[in-house]
Amino acid sequence: MVLKPVLVACLAASALASGTALYARDGWQDGGQEAASQRRQTGGLLPVRVIEARVKPMMPGAQYLGFDFDPQTNIYTLKFLRNGSVIWVDVDGRTGRILRKTGN
């Protein structure tokens, strides 16, 4: 009788641990930077520095805060701060094309 609840608890813990490993492996834990680096090295993405060089001049008066990368969609999200408002710029990592901009 005691063995069954212990077995269920062990299986649940194992499932959680494997989900955490998947989360870290896919690059979500570091904002996608590791995944972006790996894809850039294989030629699938533009380097983030190239994308930053294209987008920053379009954001006068804004402070650049950094970027996130979504490995599922290959989209970089660059974050800026201007007059207390956060601005997000989504950029296609393969082409460098700006997809959308939110915020002021």
Coordinates of C-alpha atoms in Angstrom, one line a residue:
M1 CA 0.0 0.0 0.0
V2 CA 2.8 2.5 0.9
L3 CA 4.7 1.6 -2.3
K4 CA 2.1 2.9 -4.7
P5 CA 2.0 6.5 -3.4
V6 CA 5.8 6.6 -3.3
L7 CA 5.9 5.3 -6.9
V8 CA 3.4 7.9 -8.1
A9 CA 5.4 10.7 -6.3
C10 CA 8.6 9.5 -8.0
L11 CA 7.0 9.5 -11.4
A12 CA 5.6 13.0 -10.9
A13 CA 9.0 14.3 -9.8
S14 CA 10.7 12.6 -12.8
A15 CA 8.2 14.2 -15.2
L16 CA 8.8 17.7 -13.7
A17 CA 12.5 17.3 -13.9
S18 CA 12.4 16.2 -17.6
G19 CA 10.2 19.2 -18.3
T20 CA 12.7 21.5 -16.7
A21 CA 15.5 20.0 -18.7
L22 CA 13.6 20.5 -21.9
Y23 CA 12.9 24.1 -20.9
A24 CA 16.6 24.8 -20.3
R25 CA 17.7 22.9 -23.4
D26 CA 15.4 24.8 -25.8
G27 CA 17.0 28.1 -24.7
W28 CA 14.1 29.7 -22.9
Q29 CA 15.9 30.0 -19.6
D30 CA 18.5 32.4 -21.0
G31 CA 16.1 34.5 -23.1
G32 CA 16.9 32.3 -26.1
Q33 CA 20.4 33.5 -26.5
E34 CA 22.0 30.0 -26.6
A35 CA 19.4 28.8 -29.1
A36 CA 20.0 31.9 -31.2
S37 CA 23.7 31.4 -31.1
Q38 CA 23.5 27.8 -32.2
R39 CA 21.2 28.6 -35.1
R40 CA 23.3 31.5 -36.2
Q41 CA 26.4 29.3 -36.3
T42 CA 24.6 26.9 -38.7
G43 CA 23.6 29.7 -41.0
G44 CA 19.9 29.8 -40.2
L45 CA 19.9 33.2 -38.5
L46 CA 21.4 36.6 -38.8
P47 CA 23.6 37.5 -35.9
V48 CA 21.8 39.6 -33.3
R49 CA 24.5 42.3 -33.7
V50 CA 23.4 42.8 -37.3
I51 CA 19.8 43.0 -36.3
E52 CA 20.6 45.5 -33.5
A53 CA 22.6 47.6 -36.0
R54 CA 19.5 47.8 -38.3
V55 CA 16.9 48.5 -35.6
K56 CA 18.7 50.8 -33.1
P57 CA 19.0 53.8 -35.6
M58 CA 15.2 53.6 -36.1
M59 CA 14.6 54.2 -32.4
P60 CA 16.0 57.8 -31.7
G61 CA 15.9 58.8 -28.1
A62 CA 15.3 55.3 -26.9
Q63 CA 17.6 53.3 -24.6
Y64 CA 18.3 49.8 -25.8
L65 CA 17.6 47.2 -23.0
G66 CA 18.5 44.0 -24.8
F67 CA 16.8 41.2 -26.7
D68 CA 15.0 37.9 -26.3
F69 CA 14.9 35.1 -28.9
D70 CA 12.0 32.7 -29.5
P71 CA 13.5 29.5 -31.0
Q72 CA 10.1 28.3 -32.0
T73 CA 9.5 31.2 -34.4
N74 CA 13.0 32.5 -35.0
I75 CA 11.9 35.9 -33.8
Y76 CA 14.1 38.3 -31.9
T77 CA 12.3 40.8 -29.7
L78 CA 14.4 43.9 -29.0
K79 CA 13.4 45.9 -26.0
F80 CA 13.8 49.7 -25.7
L81 CA 12.9 52.3 -23.1
R82 CA 11.7 55.8 -24.1
N83 CA 10.1 58.4 -21.8
G84 CA 9.2 55.7 -19.3
S85 CA 7.5 53.5 -21.9
V86 CA 8.8 50.1 -23.0
I87 CA 8.9 49.5 -26.7
W88 CA 9.2 46.0 -28.2
V89 CA 10.3 45.4 -31.7
D90 CA 9.9 41.9 -33.2
V91 CA 12.3 41.1 -36.0
D92 CA 12.5 38.0 -38.2
G93 CA 15.8 36.4 -37.3
R94 CA 16.3 34.9 -40.8
T95 CA 15.6 38.0 -42.9
G96 CA 16.0 40.9 -40.4
R97 CA 12.6 42.3 -41.4
I98 CA 10.7 44.1 -38.7
L99 CA 7.5 42.3 -38.1
R100 CA 5.8 44.6 -35.5
K101 CA 6.5 47.3 -33.0
T102 CA 4.5 47.7 -29.8
G103 CA 4.7 50.6 -27.4
N104 CA 5.5 54.3 -27.9

